[in-house]
Each structure stands twice: as C-alpha cells, then as structure tokens.
Short mmCIF file of C-alpha atoms (C1' of nucleotides) in Angstrom, two decimals:
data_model
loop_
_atom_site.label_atom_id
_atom_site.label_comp_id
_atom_site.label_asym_id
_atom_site.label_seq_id
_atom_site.Cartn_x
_atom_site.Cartn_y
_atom_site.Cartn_z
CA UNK A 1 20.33 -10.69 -24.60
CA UNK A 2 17.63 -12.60 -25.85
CA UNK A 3 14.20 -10.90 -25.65
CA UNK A 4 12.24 -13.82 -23.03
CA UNK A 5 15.34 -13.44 -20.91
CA UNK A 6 14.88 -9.76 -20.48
CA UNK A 7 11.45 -9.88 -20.36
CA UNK A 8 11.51 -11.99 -17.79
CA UNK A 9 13.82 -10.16 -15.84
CA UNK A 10 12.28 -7.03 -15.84
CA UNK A 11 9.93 -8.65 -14.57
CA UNK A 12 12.04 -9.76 -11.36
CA UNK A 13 13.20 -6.24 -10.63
CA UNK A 14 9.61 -4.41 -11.11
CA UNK A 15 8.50 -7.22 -8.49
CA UNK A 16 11.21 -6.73 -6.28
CA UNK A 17 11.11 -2.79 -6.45
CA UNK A 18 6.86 -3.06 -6.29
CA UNK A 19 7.00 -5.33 -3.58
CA UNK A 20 9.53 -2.93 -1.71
CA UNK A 21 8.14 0.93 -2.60
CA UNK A 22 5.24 0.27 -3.85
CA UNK A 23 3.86 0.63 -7.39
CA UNK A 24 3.32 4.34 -7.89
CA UNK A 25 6.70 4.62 -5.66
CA UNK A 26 8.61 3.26 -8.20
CA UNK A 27 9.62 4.96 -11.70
CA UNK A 28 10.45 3.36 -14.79
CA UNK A 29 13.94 4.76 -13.95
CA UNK A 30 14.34 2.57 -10.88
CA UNK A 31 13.62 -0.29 -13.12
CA UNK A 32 15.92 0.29 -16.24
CA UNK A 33 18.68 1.54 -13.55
CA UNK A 34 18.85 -1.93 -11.93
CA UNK A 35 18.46 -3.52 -15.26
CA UNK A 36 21.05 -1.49 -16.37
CA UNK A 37 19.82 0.08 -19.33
CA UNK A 38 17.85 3.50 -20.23
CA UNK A 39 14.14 3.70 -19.31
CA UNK A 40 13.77 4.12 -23.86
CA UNK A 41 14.84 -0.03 -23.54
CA UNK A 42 12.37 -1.01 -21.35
CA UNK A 43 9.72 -0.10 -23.76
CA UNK A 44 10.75 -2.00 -26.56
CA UNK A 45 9.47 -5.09 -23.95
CA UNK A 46 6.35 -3.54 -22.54
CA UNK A 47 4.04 -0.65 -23.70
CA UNK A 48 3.60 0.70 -20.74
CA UNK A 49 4.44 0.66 -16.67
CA UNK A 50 0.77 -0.46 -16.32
CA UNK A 51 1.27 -3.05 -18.75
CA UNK A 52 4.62 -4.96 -16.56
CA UNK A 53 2.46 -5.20 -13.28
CA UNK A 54 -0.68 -6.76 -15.28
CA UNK A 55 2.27 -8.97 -16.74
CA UNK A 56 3.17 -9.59 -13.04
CA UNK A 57 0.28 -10.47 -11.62
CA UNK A 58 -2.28 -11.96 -14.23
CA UNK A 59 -1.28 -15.35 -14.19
CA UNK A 60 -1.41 -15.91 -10.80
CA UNK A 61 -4.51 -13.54 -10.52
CA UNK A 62 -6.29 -15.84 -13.31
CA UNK A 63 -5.22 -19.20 -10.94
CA UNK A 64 -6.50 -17.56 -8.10
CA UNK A 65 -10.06 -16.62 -9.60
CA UNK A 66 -9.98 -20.37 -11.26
CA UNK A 67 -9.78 -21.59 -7.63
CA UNK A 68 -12.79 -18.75 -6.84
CA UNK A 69 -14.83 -20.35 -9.84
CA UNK A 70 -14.60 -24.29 -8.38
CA UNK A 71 -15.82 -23.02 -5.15
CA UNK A 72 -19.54 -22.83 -6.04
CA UNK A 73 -19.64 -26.46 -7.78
CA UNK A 74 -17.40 -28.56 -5.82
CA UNK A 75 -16.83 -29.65 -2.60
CA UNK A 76 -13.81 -27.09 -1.31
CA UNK A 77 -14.02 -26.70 2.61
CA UNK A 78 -11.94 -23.75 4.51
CA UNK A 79 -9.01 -25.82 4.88
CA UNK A 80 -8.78 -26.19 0.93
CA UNK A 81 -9.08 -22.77 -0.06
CA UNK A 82 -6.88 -21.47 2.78
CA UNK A 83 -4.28 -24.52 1.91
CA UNK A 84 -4.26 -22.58 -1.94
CA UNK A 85 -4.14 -18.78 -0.93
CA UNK A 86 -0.80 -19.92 1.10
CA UNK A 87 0.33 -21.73 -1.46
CA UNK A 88 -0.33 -18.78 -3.94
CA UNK A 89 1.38 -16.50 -1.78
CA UNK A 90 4.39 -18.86 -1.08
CA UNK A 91 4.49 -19.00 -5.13
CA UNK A 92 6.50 -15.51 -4.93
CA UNK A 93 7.42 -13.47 -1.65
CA UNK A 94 6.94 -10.34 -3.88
CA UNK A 95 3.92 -10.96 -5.81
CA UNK A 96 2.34 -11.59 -2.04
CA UNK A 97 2.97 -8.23 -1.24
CA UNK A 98 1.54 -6.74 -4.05
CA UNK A 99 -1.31 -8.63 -3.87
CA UNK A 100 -1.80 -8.02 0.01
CA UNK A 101 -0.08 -4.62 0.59
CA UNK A 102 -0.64 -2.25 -2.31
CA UNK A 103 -4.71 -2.44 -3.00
CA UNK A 104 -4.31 0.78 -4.77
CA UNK A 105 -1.77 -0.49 -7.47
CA UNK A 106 -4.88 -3.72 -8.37
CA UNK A 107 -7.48 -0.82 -8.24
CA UNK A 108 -5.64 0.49 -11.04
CA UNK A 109 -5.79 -2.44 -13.50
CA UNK A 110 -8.68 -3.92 -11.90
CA UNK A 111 -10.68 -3.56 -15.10
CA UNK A 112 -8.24 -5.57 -16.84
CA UNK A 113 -8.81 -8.81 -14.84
CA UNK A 114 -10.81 -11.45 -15.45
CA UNK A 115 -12.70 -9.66 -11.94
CA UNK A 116 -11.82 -7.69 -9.63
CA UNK A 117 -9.70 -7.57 -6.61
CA UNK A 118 -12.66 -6.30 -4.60
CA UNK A 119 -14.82 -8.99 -6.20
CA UNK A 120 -12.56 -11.85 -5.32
CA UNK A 121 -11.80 -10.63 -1.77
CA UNK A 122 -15.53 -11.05 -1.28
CA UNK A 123 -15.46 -14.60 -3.00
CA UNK A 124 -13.12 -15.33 -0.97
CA UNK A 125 -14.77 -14.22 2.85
CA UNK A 126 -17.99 -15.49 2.18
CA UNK A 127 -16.74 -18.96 1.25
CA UNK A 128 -14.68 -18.44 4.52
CA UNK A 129 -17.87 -17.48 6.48
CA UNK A 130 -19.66 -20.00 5.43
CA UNK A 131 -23.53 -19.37 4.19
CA UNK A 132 -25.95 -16.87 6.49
CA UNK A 133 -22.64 -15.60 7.98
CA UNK A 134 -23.35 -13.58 11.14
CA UNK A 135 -20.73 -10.43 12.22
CA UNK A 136 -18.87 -12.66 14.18
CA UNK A 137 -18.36 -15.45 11.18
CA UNK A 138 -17.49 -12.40 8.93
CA UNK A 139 -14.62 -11.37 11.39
CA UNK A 140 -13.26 -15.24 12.00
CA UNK A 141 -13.25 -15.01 7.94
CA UNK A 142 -11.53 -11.79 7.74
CA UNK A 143 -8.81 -13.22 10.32
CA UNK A 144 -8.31 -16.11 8.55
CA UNK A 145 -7.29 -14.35 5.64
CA UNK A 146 -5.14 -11.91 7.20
CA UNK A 147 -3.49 -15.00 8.25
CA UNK A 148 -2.86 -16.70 5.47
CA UNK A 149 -1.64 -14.34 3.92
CA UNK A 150 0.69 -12.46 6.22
CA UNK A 151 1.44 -15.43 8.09
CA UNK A 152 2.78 -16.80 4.99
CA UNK A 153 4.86 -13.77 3.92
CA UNK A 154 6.63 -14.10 7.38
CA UNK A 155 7.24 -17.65 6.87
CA UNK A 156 8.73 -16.87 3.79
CA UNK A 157 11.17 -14.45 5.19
CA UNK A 158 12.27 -16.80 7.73
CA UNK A 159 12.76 -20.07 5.27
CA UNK A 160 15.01 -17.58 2.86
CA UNK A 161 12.26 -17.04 0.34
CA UNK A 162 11.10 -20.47 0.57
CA UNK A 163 7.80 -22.27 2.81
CA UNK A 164 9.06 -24.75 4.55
CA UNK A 165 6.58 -27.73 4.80
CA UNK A 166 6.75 -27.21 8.36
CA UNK A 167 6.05 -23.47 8.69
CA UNK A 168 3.20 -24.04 5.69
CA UNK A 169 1.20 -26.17 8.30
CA UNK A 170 2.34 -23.98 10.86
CA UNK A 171 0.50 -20.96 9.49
CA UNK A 172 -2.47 -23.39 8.46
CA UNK A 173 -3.14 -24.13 11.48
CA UNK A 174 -2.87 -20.65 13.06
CA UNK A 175 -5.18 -19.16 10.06
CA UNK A 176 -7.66 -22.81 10.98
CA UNK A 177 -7.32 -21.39 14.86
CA UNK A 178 -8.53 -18.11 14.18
CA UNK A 179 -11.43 -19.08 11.53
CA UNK A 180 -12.76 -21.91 14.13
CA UNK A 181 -16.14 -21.01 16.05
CA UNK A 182 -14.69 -21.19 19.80
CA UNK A 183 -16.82 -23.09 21.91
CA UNK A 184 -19.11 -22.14 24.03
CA UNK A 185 -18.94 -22.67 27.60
CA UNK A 186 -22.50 -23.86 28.66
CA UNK A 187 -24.10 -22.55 31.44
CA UNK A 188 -23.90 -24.53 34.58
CA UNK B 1 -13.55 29.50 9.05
CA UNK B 2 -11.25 29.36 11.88
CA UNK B 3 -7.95 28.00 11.15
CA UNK B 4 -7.84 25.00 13.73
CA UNK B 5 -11.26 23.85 11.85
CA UNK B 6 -9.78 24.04 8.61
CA UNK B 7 -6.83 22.50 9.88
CA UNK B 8 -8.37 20.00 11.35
CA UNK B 9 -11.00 18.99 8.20
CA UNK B 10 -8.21 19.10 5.76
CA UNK B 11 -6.99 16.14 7.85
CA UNK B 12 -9.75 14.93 7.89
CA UNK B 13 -10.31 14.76 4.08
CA UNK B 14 -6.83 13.59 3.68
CA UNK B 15 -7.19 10.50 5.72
CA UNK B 16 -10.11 9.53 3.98
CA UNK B 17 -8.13 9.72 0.63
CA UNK B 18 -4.91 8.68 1.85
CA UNK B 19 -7.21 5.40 2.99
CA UNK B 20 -8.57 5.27 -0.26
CA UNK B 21 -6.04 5.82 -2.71
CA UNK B 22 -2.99 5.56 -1.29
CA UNK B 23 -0.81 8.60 -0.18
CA UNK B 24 1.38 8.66 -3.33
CA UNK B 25 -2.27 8.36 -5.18
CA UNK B 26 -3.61 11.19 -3.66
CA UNK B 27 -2.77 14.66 -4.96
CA UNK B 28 -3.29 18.13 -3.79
CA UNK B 29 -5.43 19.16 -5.85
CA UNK B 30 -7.76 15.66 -4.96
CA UNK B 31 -8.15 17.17 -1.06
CA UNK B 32 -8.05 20.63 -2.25
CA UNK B 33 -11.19 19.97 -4.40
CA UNK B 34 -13.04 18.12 -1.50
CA UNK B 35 -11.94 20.91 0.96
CA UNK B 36 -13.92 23.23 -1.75
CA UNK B 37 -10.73 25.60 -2.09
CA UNK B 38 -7.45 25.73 -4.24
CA UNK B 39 -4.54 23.71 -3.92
CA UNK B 40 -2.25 27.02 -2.91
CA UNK B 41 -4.83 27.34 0.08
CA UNK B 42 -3.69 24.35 1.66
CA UNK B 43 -0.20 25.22 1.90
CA UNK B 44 -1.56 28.28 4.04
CA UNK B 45 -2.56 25.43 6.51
CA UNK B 46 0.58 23.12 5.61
CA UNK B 47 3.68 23.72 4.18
CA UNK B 48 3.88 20.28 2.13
CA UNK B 49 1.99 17.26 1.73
CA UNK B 50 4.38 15.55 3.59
CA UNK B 51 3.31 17.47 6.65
CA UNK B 52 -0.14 16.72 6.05
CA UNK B 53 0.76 12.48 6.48
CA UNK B 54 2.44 13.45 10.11
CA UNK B 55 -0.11 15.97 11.61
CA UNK B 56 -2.45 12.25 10.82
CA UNK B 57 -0.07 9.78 12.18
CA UNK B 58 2.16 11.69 14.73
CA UNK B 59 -0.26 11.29 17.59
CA UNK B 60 -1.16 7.58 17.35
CA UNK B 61 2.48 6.34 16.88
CA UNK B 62 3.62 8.08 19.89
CA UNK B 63 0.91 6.58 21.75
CA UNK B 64 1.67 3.48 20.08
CA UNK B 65 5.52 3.82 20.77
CA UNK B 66 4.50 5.11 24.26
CA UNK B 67 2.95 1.43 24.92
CA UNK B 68 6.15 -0.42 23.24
CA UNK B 69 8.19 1.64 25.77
CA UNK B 70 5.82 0.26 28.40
CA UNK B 71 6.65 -3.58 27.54
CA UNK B 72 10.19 -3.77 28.64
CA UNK B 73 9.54 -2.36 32.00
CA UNK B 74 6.26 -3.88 32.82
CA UNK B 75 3.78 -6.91 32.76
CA UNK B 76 2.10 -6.54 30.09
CA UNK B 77 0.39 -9.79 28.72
CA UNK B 78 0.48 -10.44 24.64
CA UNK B 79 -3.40 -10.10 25.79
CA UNK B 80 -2.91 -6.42 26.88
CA UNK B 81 -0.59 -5.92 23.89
CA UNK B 82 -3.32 -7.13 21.17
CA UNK B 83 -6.32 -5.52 23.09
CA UNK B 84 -3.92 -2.16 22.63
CA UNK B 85 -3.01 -2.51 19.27
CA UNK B 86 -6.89 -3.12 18.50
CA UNK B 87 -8.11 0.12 20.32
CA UNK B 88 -5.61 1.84 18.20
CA UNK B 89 -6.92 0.41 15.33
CA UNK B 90 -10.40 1.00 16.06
CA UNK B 91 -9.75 4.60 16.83
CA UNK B 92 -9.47 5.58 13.40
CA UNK B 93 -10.28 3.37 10.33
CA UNK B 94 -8.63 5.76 7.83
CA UNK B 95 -5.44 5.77 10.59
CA UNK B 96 -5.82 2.06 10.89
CA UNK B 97 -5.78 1.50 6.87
CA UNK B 98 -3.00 3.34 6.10
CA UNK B 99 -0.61 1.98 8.86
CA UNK B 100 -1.93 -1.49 7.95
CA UNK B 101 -2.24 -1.00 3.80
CA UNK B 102 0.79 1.97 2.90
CA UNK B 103 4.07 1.17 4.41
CA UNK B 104 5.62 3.40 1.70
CA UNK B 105 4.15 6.35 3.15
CA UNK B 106 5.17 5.15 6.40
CA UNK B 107 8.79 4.73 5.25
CA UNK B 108 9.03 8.08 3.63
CA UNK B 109 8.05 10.05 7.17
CA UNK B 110 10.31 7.41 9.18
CA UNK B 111 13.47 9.81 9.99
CA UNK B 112 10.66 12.18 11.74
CA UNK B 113 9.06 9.61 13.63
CA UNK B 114 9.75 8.60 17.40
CA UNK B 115 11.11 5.23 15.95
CA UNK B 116 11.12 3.70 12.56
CA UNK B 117 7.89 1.53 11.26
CA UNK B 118 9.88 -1.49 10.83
CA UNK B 119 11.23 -1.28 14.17
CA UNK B 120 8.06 -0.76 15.80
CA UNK B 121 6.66 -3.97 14.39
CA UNK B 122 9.66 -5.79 15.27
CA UNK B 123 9.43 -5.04 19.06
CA UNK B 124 5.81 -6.02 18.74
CA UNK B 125 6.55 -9.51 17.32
CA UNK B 126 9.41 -9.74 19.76
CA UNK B 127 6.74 -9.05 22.36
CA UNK B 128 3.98 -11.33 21.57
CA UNK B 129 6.27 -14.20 20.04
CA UNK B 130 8.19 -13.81 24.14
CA UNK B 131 11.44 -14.45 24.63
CA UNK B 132 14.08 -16.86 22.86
CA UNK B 133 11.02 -17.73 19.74
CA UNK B 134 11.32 -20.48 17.53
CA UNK B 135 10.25 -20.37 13.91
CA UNK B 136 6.73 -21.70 14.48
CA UNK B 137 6.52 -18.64 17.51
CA UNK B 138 7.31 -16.13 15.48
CA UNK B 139 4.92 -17.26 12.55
CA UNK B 140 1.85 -17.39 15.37
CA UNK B 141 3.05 -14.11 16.39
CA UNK B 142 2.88 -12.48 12.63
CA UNK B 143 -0.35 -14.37 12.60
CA UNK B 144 -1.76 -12.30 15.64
CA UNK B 145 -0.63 -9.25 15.22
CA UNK B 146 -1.98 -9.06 11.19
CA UNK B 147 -5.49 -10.68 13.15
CA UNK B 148 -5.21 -7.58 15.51
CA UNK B 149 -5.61 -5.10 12.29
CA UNK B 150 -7.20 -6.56 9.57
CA UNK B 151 -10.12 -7.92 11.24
CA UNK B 152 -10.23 -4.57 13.17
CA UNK B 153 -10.61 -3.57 10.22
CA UNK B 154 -13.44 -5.67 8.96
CA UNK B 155 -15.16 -5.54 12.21
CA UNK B 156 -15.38 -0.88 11.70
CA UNK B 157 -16.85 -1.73 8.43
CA UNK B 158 -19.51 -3.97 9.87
CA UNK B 159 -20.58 -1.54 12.34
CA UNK B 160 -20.18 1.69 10.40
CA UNK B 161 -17.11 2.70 11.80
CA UNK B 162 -17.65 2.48 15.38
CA UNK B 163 -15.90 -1.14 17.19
CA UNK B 164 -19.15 -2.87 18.89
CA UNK B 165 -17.69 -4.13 22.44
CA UNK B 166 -18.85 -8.01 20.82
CA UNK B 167 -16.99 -7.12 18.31
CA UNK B 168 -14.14 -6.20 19.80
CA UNK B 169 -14.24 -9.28 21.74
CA UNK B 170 -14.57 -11.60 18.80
CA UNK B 171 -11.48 -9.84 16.98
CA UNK B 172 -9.41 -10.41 20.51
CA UNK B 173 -10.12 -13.99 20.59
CA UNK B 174 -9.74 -14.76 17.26
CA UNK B 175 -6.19 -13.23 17.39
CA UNK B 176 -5.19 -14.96 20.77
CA UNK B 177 -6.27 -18.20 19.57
CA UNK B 178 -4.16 -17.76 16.39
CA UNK B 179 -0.97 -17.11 18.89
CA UNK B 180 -2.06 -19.73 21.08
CA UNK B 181 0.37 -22.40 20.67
CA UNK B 182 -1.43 -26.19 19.82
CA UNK B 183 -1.57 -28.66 21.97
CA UNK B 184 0.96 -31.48 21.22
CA UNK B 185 -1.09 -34.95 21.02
CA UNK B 186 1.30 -37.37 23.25
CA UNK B 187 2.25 -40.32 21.25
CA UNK B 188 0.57 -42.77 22.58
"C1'" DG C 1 -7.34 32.94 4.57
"C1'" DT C 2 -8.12 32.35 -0.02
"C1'" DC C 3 -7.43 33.58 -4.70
"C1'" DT C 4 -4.95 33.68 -9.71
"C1'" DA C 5 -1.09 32.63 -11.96
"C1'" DT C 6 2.88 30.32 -12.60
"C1'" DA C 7 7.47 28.24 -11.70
"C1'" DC C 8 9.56 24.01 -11.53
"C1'" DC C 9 10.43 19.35 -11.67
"C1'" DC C 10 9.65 14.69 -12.36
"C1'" DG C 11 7.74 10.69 -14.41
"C1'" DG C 12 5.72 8.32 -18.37
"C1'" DA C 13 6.08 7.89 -22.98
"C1'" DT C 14 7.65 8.64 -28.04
"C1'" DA C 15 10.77 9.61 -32.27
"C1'" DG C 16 14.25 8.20 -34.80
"C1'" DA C 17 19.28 7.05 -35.23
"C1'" DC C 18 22.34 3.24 -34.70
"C1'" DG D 1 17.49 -4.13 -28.84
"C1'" DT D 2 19.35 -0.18 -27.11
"C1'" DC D 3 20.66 4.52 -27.47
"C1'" DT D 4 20.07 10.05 -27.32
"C1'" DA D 5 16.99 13.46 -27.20
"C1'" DT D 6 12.78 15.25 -26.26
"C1'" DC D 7 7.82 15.93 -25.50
"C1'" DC D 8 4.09 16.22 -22.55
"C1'" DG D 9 1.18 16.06 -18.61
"C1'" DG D 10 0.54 16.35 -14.07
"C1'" DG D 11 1.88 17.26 -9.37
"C1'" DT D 12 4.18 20.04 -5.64
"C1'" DA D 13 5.05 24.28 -4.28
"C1'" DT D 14 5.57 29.52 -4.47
"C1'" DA D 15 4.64 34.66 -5.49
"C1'" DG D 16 1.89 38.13 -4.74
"C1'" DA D 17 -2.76 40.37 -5.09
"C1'" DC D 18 -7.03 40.75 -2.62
#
DNA sequence: GTCTATACCCGGATAGAC
DNA sequence: GTCTATCCGGGTATAGAC
C-alpha cells in the first residue's frame, strides 16, 4: 500500500481508538491490530506513539490558535468565535474528543504546539468574558464553551458523524443562551 | 497513624492526581511518594489501584444513581435534576473532574458499579430532554447537562474550591437557559 | 503498618532479515 | 514496507522481614 494511504489511515484508527479509550489507554498493539499489521510496521510511518497524536491534532490545533491570534486585532464577537470552535469540532467527531475529553493526552505534547492547551483555553474564556470579566461573566464563558463543544459532539452523533445545518444553529444558539447576561428584573 | 486516616488521605492524594493526570497517568509509586511511604504500603490499605478509583467514586454514584432512581417515580423538575447534578459536582472538584474529564477510568470500574456510566448519562438526557425529544431537545439537553459540570467546575476554581451560593445560582441559570427551548417568532 | 527486595508483565521502541 | 525477535523501562503487585 502506498505510504500516504497508510499514513493516513493510521491515523483514522489511532483517532478512533484515542477518541474511544483514551490516549494512554490505547497501545501501539491496538493500533497495528486493527490495521492489521505488527506494531514493528507502524514505525516505519511514525517515530513514535507521541509522534501520531501530534500528527492528529496539530493541524487543527495550529487553525484553532490562528483563530486565537485574529482575536486581538480584528473585530470577532462571541458569536464568531463560538460559530469556529463548533465548526472545529464538527471537523472530526474524534479529534473533538480528544481535544475536549483527554486534557492529559495535550498536557503531554503541549510543549510541542505552537501554545498550549492551557494557554488557548484561557484565550479562549476571556474573549468569551469579555474585558474586566466579573465571576459571573467567567462562568457564562465557561458554559458557553462547554457548550459548544459538547453540544456539538452530540449533534454529531445524532446527524451520523455529520452537523447538520440545523443542529449547528441549534447548539449556537443554546451555547449564545447560556453566554447571554440574563436580565435583570428591576425593582418595582 | 490510624488506618481509617491513612485510608482516608491516600484517597485523598489519589483524587488529586487522578484529577490531575489522569487515572491511567497516575502510578503507584506517584501517590505513594506524596503519601511519604512505599508503593508496597499502599497495598496494605488497598489491594489494587483499581480499588483505590471505587473507594473515590462508589459513594457519589450511588447517590447519583439513588436520584436517577428517584426520576421515574417522582416530580422532579429538569430544575431539581440540574441543581442535583451541580451539588454533586460541587462536592468534590477532584470527584467532579474525573467523572466529567476520564470516562476511561469510568469504563474500566463499570461492571462494579450500581449501573454503567453511559447509562447513567443516558437516563439523565432522557430526563431533562422529557419525553418523546426531537433532535434539537436532545442537543439543548447535552447542552445543559455539560453546563451543569463544566462551569461547576469553573465556578470551584473561582472560589477556591468551595461553590459560593451566587455562584451556584449563576451556573443554574446559565444551564436552564441553555435547555430552555427559544421562542418561535410568528411569521408575521 | 511499613519496610526491602523482587517477581512479573506489559508497552514502547529497536535491530536486522526479507 | 513489513516481518521476527528482542530489548528495555516502568508499573502493578507480592513475599517476607521488622
């Protein structure tokens, strides 16, 4: 088999098998079993286990901090950056869960990003929170995310492993609901 | 030191590192060296690390199952539901993380649990999304329920572990207004 | 209740033939 | 590009003295 094919598709079966037992819960044996080969094969395409999840995740990581880095200079309100983290996640069920359920398995290669996971989780809640966030603006952020990003995965398992343009504005809205200031009654 | 305190602080440790790391990424030896003893004098305590993961979790998923038991039968409200799955949340952050962050770990103690982790979630969805949910229901309800624990979450980081009762009541809202279903504009 | 020492296994990784 | 064979380290767990 050509060498891109393989590549490429053990990349589809470490996502699959990271997205399902987790990164440290899954041995190079799981991988070369379901690609159907010895664990020796797989390392004729990558030098190491580390080395398949950075090639997992780094180019989406790398859009996703791009997106961070035209928050400062342009004109990007919630609805924007929310809009892209769906659309990130929608990009690939398994990469979604990675990203969202396995913190420890990005700890681990967070020195090979372009920044790290921590860093652009930050990023990412203050531009939610807006600027001089108060504890309440910081949890409306924090629940936004959540959103998004959960929201999304369970879209995704309904629509088949695809986001429906229906169930994208769906969760939109619901992450929008939760990040919106509720207004106050005034006193009578 | 007595053995219930040493029980009790070796869970204690291992939370905290199970939070941290991961329970696949924390060893032994890791709690055994903040415990200040040797890994063989843990297994006086416990007789695996297994063990050690359901002396954390046992308690809080049978109160948790205790309250799914109490859905069918009764009147609770998804209100009652999310102000219950908060409290649980807020009762522990290490507890909170790793039910929220490490569904491997959760899926490797399954067979000895009450009910499974997957199906606990499920009858929590079912609950909040109510009876006979459309797509769009069951998005708001994944939308809630990650609200419920993530900005739990973010809320016992802001105040230093402890749930402020604003707090709480900020996380509540922001999670019913993500379940709340929109208001249809009428054509006019 | 904790120690030293160690058995045992498993997972990541390498060497070298084909 | 894939194989067989193997090394090596680290992690769980045990034996038995103190």
């Amino acid at each position: 088999m050509s060498p891109v094919d393989t590549k490429q598709r053990i990349l589809e079966i470490a996502a699959e098998l990271f997205a399902r037992q987790g990164y440290t819960g899954t041995t190079i044996a799981d991988i070369a079993g379901e690609l159907g080969t010895t664990t020796a094969a797989l390392y004729y395409h990558f030098p190491s286990k580390q080395a398949i999840l950075i090639g997992l995740l780094a180019g989406p990581i790398r859009a996703y901090s791009r997106l961070l880095d035209g928050l400062d200079s342009g004109e990007s309100t919630p609805q924007d950056l929310l809009t892209a983290i769906i659309d990130i996640c929608a990009d690939s069920r398994e990469l979604a869960t990675i990203f969202d359920r396995d913190p420890a398995a990005l700890a681990m290669i967070d020195s090979q990003l372009p920044r790290s996971s921590a860093e652009m989780t930050a990023q990412t809640l203050a531009a939610l929170a807006g600027p001089h966030p108060g504890r309440a603006a910081l949890i409306r952020a924090n629940a936004a995310l959540a959103v998004a990003k959960a929201a999304t995965l369970a879209a995704l398992d309904l629509g088949g492993g695809a986001l429906a343009d229906a169930d994208r504005a769906e969760v939109l809205a619901a992450a929008l609901r939760s990040l919106a200031e509720p207004v106050k009654t005034p006193a009578p």
